[in-house]
Amino acid sequence: MSDRAFDIIGLFRQEHKPLRTDELAARLDVGTRSVRRYIKQANSLLSGIALIEPTHPGVYELKVIDEKALEHILNVSPRSTGVPDSPEERVSYLLGDLLSRSDWVTLDTLSQALYVSRRTVSSDLRTVELTLTRYGLELESRPYRGIRISGEEAQKRLCFADTFFQSALDSRGASAFGVTMESVQACVDSVLQDSQFTFSSINYRNLIVHVAVAIMRIRAHAYIPMEGSSLEEIADTPEYAAAEAVARELARQFAVDLPREEIAYIALHFAGKRMSWDRLPSLPEEDPSPLISEEVWQIVAEMIEEVWQVYQLDFRDDLELRMNLACHVVPLAVRLQYHMVAKNPLTEEIKARYPLAWSMAVDGSREQERHYGSSLKAPEIGYLALAFALAIERSDDDPPKKNVLVVCASGAGTARLLEYRCRKEFGAYVDTITTCDASQIAHMDFSNIDYVFTTVPLTTPVPVPVREVSVFLDQSDVVGIIELLRREDSGGLIRYFPRELFFAHVHEATKEGILTFLANAAIERVHLPEVFRDLVFEREKIAPTSFGNRVALPHPACAVSCAPFVAVGLLDQPVSWGVHEVQAVFLISFSNDPTFNPDEFNSGIAALLSSESAIDRLLEERKYETLQELMGLGGELSQ
């Protein structure tokens, strides 16, 4: 609450009469607009106690409802007490207070602590309840006892950690509970400085927050329950030994006694936040096996297979992607099992910059949900999206040059001519070219051969791909071979956006109506099966495909088209789409067309979707030619 709001209340009490806004402005040395703002703040504080209301234009009067309560507020002004002075700060305070206790507390107690009325506290508690719902928690109320938060202890701690992670635990909120980031960090650092444990900076901060929250909850006599079998498994790990040492430091610093369940809880946070190449907590310390178990490797394989089915982008032989995903899934499995969530401050930026990779991560995450029975939150999806974004970018690198065997049946001269033509047409893609007669094929060494180009049918099986070509290598042969040696890039990004699927004015007013309209148009004009529409709705049920900036990118749950395309619908009015308002919809259909360049598509579509000015212009002009121009400016938009 602003000091000026208390000054205004004091002036009305002092004068005992109506006051003009210009008079109040002169007394307070502020403008009349500021006076009206301070009156609004004062009325928020005085809700149910008193009211400053207009009697004539520019004239206000203080009407008292509860004289005793008003005197109490004026006598105990919170100007120097650090008491929250805005609804947002009060909500944060109430969350912290309720999550730090296990007992009941009355509204009177909370209103006195905040220097506001019961009505104001009740109003703020409605916002608190909305936050609690996201964590599966409830605000329980009992007559003559008050209120308290009910739900699983792990969820209470997660909510508490998230609240203070956002509002900086090392500031006013933490000190109110006698715990600071610095004091907790000192305890943890004293144990970890000589250990082999390594954390990213964001995960390390998150670890400190969760340890601090554990201390607060233990002081409220609230403990984490844990089954005996799980406890025994965790107790025989390096993480538990480190957690025991941290517990001893915490006991010395904060005078709290941590039972084995709480030590195991800290150990789980060690396991769930360590850098990717550490061991699984379930592996014996002396076991030299790598971290990635067969189960994790299989989950990653299923994730990549899911991406292939939906997007027809083949990462199944991308070992680096498999390793990057597996290294994240290992600690992620621990977090999912015990309902923990990693922090990712770049979540929204990842979603905006890599929309294609984000969608892949959402679809791939379904495999983890099936295995672990717990859905992934946006921060976790963001980390998976980064792995896919890197794979997409690598896919556009120039492929290694190939070694080719040219087979001809009409003599060495013809074979040499064909070799020359190959070097002329495909020199950028070919390393060595070997020639042979068809009769020699059975005796050739294929250990260093990637492809066979032959002018005659081969009767002898060979272990590499074979392509039949004409003796003189006509133009159709050239095009086909280039597609084989390298994905061809032609036509620019706009080639994925057919004019017949650009709709400048879509009148539908619901997400369902818009999806139906665009899917039906694609079915009719691209000659797709009817199941395309059902697959689009199936994917949308998994997670909304809105990405902010008034844009949505729906797509089918698996690829059904022969060629990739994007249908564009510009809505006449914004429509609610998940947590965002959407006015430009890009319905994407993927395929395994060899000319599709995923890195070009990802960077180009991301540049368009993340540019507020580009979407503004597209919605203002509503012309296909505008889209053409914007697609051509992809590089500039991304800068």
XYZ file of C-alpha atoms in Angstrom, residues 133-463:
331
model
C -5.442 -26.011 -8.151
C -2.528 -26.242 -10.592
C -0.719 -28.421 -8.046
C -3.648 -30.619 -7.070
C -4.057 -28.792 -3.755
C -7.150 -27.350 -2.070
C -7.899 -24.611 0.422
C -9.769 -26.347 3.225
C -12.109 -24.305 5.450
C -13.674 -25.222 8.822
C -16.009 -23.161 11.028
C -14.305 -21.792 14.158
C -10.954 -23.231 13.020
C -10.050 -21.256 9.906
C -8.329 -22.389 6.731
C -5.393 -24.547 5.696
C -3.999 -26.171 2.534
C -4.771 -29.862 2.030
C -3.129 -32.250 -0.406
C 0.012 -34.332 -0.889
C 3.110 -33.082 0.889
C 5.249 -33.369 -2.252
C 2.828 -31.130 -4.147
C 2.812 -28.583 -1.323
C 6.590 -28.375 -1.502
C 6.562 -28.096 -5.264
C 4.063 -25.230 -5.058
C 6.104 -23.580 -2.304
C 9.324 -23.915 -4.325
C 7.733 -22.521 -7.468
C 6.241 -19.586 -5.564
C 9.543 -18.602 -4.032
C 11.546 -19.453 -7.122
C 9.561 -16.776 -8.938
C 9.604 -14.233 -6.089
C 13.270 -14.724 -5.105
C 13.703 -16.786 -1.967
C 16.801 -14.823 -1.048
C 14.797 -11.620 -0.483
C 11.986 -10.588 1.869
C 9.949 -13.809 1.569
C 12.700 -16.092 2.775
C 13.732 -13.947 5.696
C 10.162 -13.967 6.952
C 10.581 -17.686 7.631
C 14.112 -17.467 9.014
C 15.702 -19.213 6.032
C 17.805 -17.559 3.344
C 19.320 -18.833 0.120
C 22.764 -17.900 1.377
C 22.510 -19.929 4.582
C 21.166 -23.015 2.797
C 23.732 -22.699 0.031
C 26.560 -22.540 2.557
C 25.438 -25.872 4.033
C 25.185 -27.541 0.641
C 28.457 -26.080 -0.658
C 30.401 -27.290 2.364
C 29.466 -30.856 1.416
C 29.609 -30.680 -2.372
C 32.838 -28.744 -2.845
C 34.966 -31.902 -2.682
C 32.444 -34.257 -4.296
C 31.990 -35.428 -7.881
C 28.476 -33.994 -8.121
C 27.967 -31.388 -10.844
C 24.876 -29.309 -11.613
C 23.855 -26.721 -14.150
C 23.453 -23.284 -12.568
C 19.655 -23.328 -12.894
C 19.380 -26.820 -11.383
C 21.744 -25.887 -8.572
C 19.577 -22.913 -7.632
C 16.506 -25.114 -7.812
C 18.182 -27.625 -5.494
C 18.868 -24.894 -2.930
C 15.252 -23.708 -3.119
C 13.896 -27.204 -2.509
C 16.208 -27.769 0.457
C 15.089 -24.448 1.952
C 11.440 -25.399 1.456
C 12.080 -28.764 3.118
C 13.425 -26.955 6.192
C 10.335 -24.754 6.408
C 7.980 -27.721 6.094
C 9.901 -29.783 8.647
C 9.645 -26.896 11.097
C 5.879 -27.130 10.574
C 6.116 -30.870 11.432
C 5.218 -31.863 7.863
C 7.283 -34.697 6.412
C 7.613 -36.505 3.086
C 6.151 -40.035 3.232
C 8.166 -42.756 1.504
C 7.679 -46.499 1.124
C 10.222 -48.732 2.804
C 11.352 -50.393 -0.433
C 11.995 -47.049 -2.117
C 13.808 -45.781 0.941
C 16.112 -48.793 1.045
C 16.903 -48.496 -2.657
C 17.784 -44.814 -2.358
C 19.766 -45.303 0.856
C 22.359 -47.416 -0.987
C 23.458 -44.652 -3.379
C 26.151 -41.947 -3.505
C 23.367 -39.349 -3.574
C 22.073 -40.506 -0.192
C 25.546 -40.345 1.357
C 25.907 -36.754 0.154
C 22.394 -35.936 1.398
C 23.299 -37.313 4.865
C 26.261 -34.949 5.037
C 24.046 -32.018 3.971
C 21.477 -33.025 6.614
C 24.132 -32.827 9.334
C 25.041 -29.298 8.240
C 21.384 -28.284 8.120
C 20.802 -29.673 11.625
C 23.717 -27.628 12.920
C 22.683 -24.424 11.133
C 18.890 -24.521 11.544
C 18.348 -26.831 14.537
C 16.158 -29.226 12.538
C 16.299 -33.000 12.744
C 15.907 -34.656 9.341
C 14.530 -38.230 9.410
C 15.643 -40.787 6.817
C 12.693 -39.982 4.551
C 13.758 -36.333 4.346
C 17.367 -37.278 3.661
C 16.131 -39.541 0.865
C 14.064 -36.630 -0.463
C 17.195 -34.466 -0.719
C 19.005 -37.394 -2.354
C 16.272 -37.594 -4.979
C 16.797 -33.933 -5.788
C 20.499 -34.648 -6.208
C 19.639 -37.483 -8.595
C 17.024 -35.504 -10.481
C 19.187 -32.414 -11.003
C 22.683 -33.765 -11.620
C 24.303 -33.192 -14.983
C 23.300 -35.778 -17.534
C 26.385 -37.976 -17.466
C 26.141 -38.974 -13.791
C 24.937 -42.392 -12.694
C 21.429 -43.513 -12.050
C 20.771 -43.630 -8.317
C 19.789 -47.282 -8.627
C 23.201 -48.330 -10.010
C 25.823 -49.568 -7.532
C 28.740 -47.176 -7.237
C 31.245 -49.760 -8.416
C 29.210 -50.661 -11.519
C 31.197 -49.379 -14.524
C 28.145 -49.468 -16.822
C 27.165 -46.222 -18.502
C 24.218 -44.291 -17.177
C 21.838 -45.100 -20.044
C 19.883 -48.254 -19.272
C 18.154 -50.452 -21.828
C 14.796 -49.088 -20.647
C 15.872 -45.495 -21.273
C 17.363 -46.394 -24.649
C 14.080 -48.027 -25.657
C 12.050 -44.984 -24.551
C 14.254 -42.716 -26.655
C 13.883 -45.037 -29.647
C 10.098 -44.872 -29.285
C 10.227 -41.063 -29.026
C 12.174 -40.818 -32.283
C 9.855 -43.340 -33.938
C 6.861 -41.239 -32.859
C 8.461 -38.191 -34.479
C 8.980 -40.192 -37.668
C 5.332 -41.269 -37.732
C 4.026 -37.735 -37.172
C 6.518 -35.593 -39.093
C 8.152 -38.045 -41.497
C 11.531 -36.635 -40.469
C 13.920 -39.534 -40.050
C 16.208 -39.172 -37.029
C 16.273 -42.920 -36.400
C 19.968 -43.145 -37.293
C 20.949 -39.933 -35.518
C 23.130 -41.239 -32.687
C 23.833 -37.765 -31.303
C 20.111 -37.070 -30.924
C 19.601 -40.426 -29.207
C 22.389 -39.672 -26.755
C 21.176 -36.117 -26.061
C 17.637 -37.338 -25.378
C 18.786 -40.285 -23.295
C 21.005 -38.107 -21.131
C 18.004 -35.939 -20.315
C 15.565 -38.826 -19.832
C 17.719 -40.431 -17.110
C 17.307 -37.707 -14.442
C 13.874 -36.904 -15.884
C 12.724 -40.424 -14.966
C 13.594 -39.697 -11.343
C 11.718 -36.397 -11.432
C 8.627 -37.967 -12.989
C 8.568 -40.800 -10.476
C 8.638 -38.397 -7.533
C 6.625 -35.541 -9.132
C 9.514 -33.100 -9.360
C 9.914 -30.532 -12.148
C 13.121 -29.056 -13.533
C 13.324 -25.301 -13.963
C 13.824 -23.917 -17.438
C 13.931 -20.109 -17.699
C 14.089 -20.352 -21.514
C 10.820 -22.258 -21.958
C 8.887 -19.495 -23.725
C 11.867 -18.506 -25.848
C 12.406 -22.121 -26.955
C 8.731 -22.430 -27.869
C 8.884 -19.223 -29.933
C 12.224 -19.837 -31.670
C 11.836 -23.557 -32.384
C 8.116 -24.258 -32.934
C 8.730 -27.368 -35.046
C 11.153 -28.821 -32.503
C 8.723 -27.934 -29.706
C 5.915 -29.834 -31.420
C 8.235 -32.823 -31.864
C 9.076 -32.740 -28.160
C 5.375 -32.633 -27.225
C 4.624 -35.673 -29.394
C 7.737 -37.535 -28.272
C 6.938 -36.893 -24.616
C 3.875 -39.138 -24.892
C 6.196 -42.151 -24.771
C 7.568 -41.037 -21.412
C 4.062 -40.435 -20.116
C 3.125 -43.991 -21.087
C 6.187 -45.419 -19.320
C 6.156 -43.323 -16.152
C 2.460 -42.471 -15.820
C 3.133 -38.765 -15.397
C 2.743 -35.990 -17.955
C 5.616 -33.664 -18.753
C 5.429 -29.980 -17.875
C 6.455 -27.233 -20.268
C 9.979 -26.737 -18.780
C 10.812 -30.417 -19.346
C 9.399 -30.313 -22.884
C 11.627 -27.301 -23.527
C 14.777 -29.323 -22.812
C 13.639 -32.095 -25.164
C 12.850 -29.476 -27.822
C 16.428 -28.204 -27.689
C 17.701 -31.693 -28.543
C 15.370 -31.896 -31.539
C 16.261 -28.342 -32.639
C 19.931 -29.321 -32.713
C 19.120 -32.438 -34.733
C 17.101 -30.368 -37.225
C 19.969 -27.940 -37.688
C 22.445 -30.769 -38.191
C 20.176 -32.323 -40.812
C 20.842 -29.355 -43.097
C 24.616 -29.767 -43.022
C 26.256 -30.886 -46.240
C 26.274 -34.690 -46.195
C 29.592 -36.540 -46.512
C 30.602 -37.230 -50.092
C 29.679 -40.654 -51.437
C 31.694 -43.346 -53.158
C 29.993 -44.620 -56.317
C 30.435 -47.721 -58.481
C 29.447 -47.244 -62.141
C 28.454 -50.476 -63.919
C 28.174 -50.659 -67.716
C 27.829 -53.597 -70.174
C 28.779 -51.852 -73.416
C 32.491 -51.419 -72.926
C 35.063 -49.445 -70.989
C 34.629 -46.352 -73.177
C 30.961 -46.038 -72.287
C 31.767 -46.573 -68.598
C 34.368 -43.791 -68.722
C 31.899 -41.471 -70.410
C 29.347 -42.170 -67.706
C 32.014 -41.569 -65.043
C 32.817 -38.197 -66.626
C 29.139 -37.236 -66.693
C 28.780 -38.201 -63.033
C 31.727 -36.062 -62.030
C 30.376 -33.128 -63.991
C 26.843 -33.352 -62.585
C 27.523 -34.593 -59.047
C 31.055 -33.452 -58.238
C 29.875 -31.679 -55.083
C 28.370 -34.908 -53.731
C 30.762 -37.625 -54.942
C 34.218 -38.558 -53.643
C 35.420 -41.560 -55.671
C 33.907 -43.133 -58.788
C 34.911 -46.685 -59.694
C 33.902 -48.352 -62.957
C 33.428 -52.004 -63.814
C 31.756 -54.333 -66.285
C 28.521 -56.093 -65.294
C 30.328 -59.434 -65.397
C 32.761 -58.247 -62.699
C 30.115 -57.226 -60.204
C 30.259 -60.466 -58.223
C 33.964 -59.942 -57.497
C 33.818 -56.324 -56.402
C 34.664 -55.187 -52.871
C 31.708 -53.117 -51.584
C 33.223 -52.218 -48.212
C 33.928 -48.673 -49.440
C 31.021 -48.249 -51.889
C 27.878 -46.252 -51.025
C 25.828 -46.528 -54.244
C 25.780 -48.396 -57.534
C 24.729 -46.624 -60.761
C 24.164 -49.160 -63.514
C 23.063 -49.001 -67.135
C 21.910 -52.646 -67.112
C 19.816 -54.728 -64.715
C 21.989 -56.582 -62.202
C 21.413 -60.288 -61.614
C 23.868 -60.461 -58.711
C 22.675 -59.099 -55.341
C 24.776 -56.238 -53.957
C 24.846 -54.876 -50.367
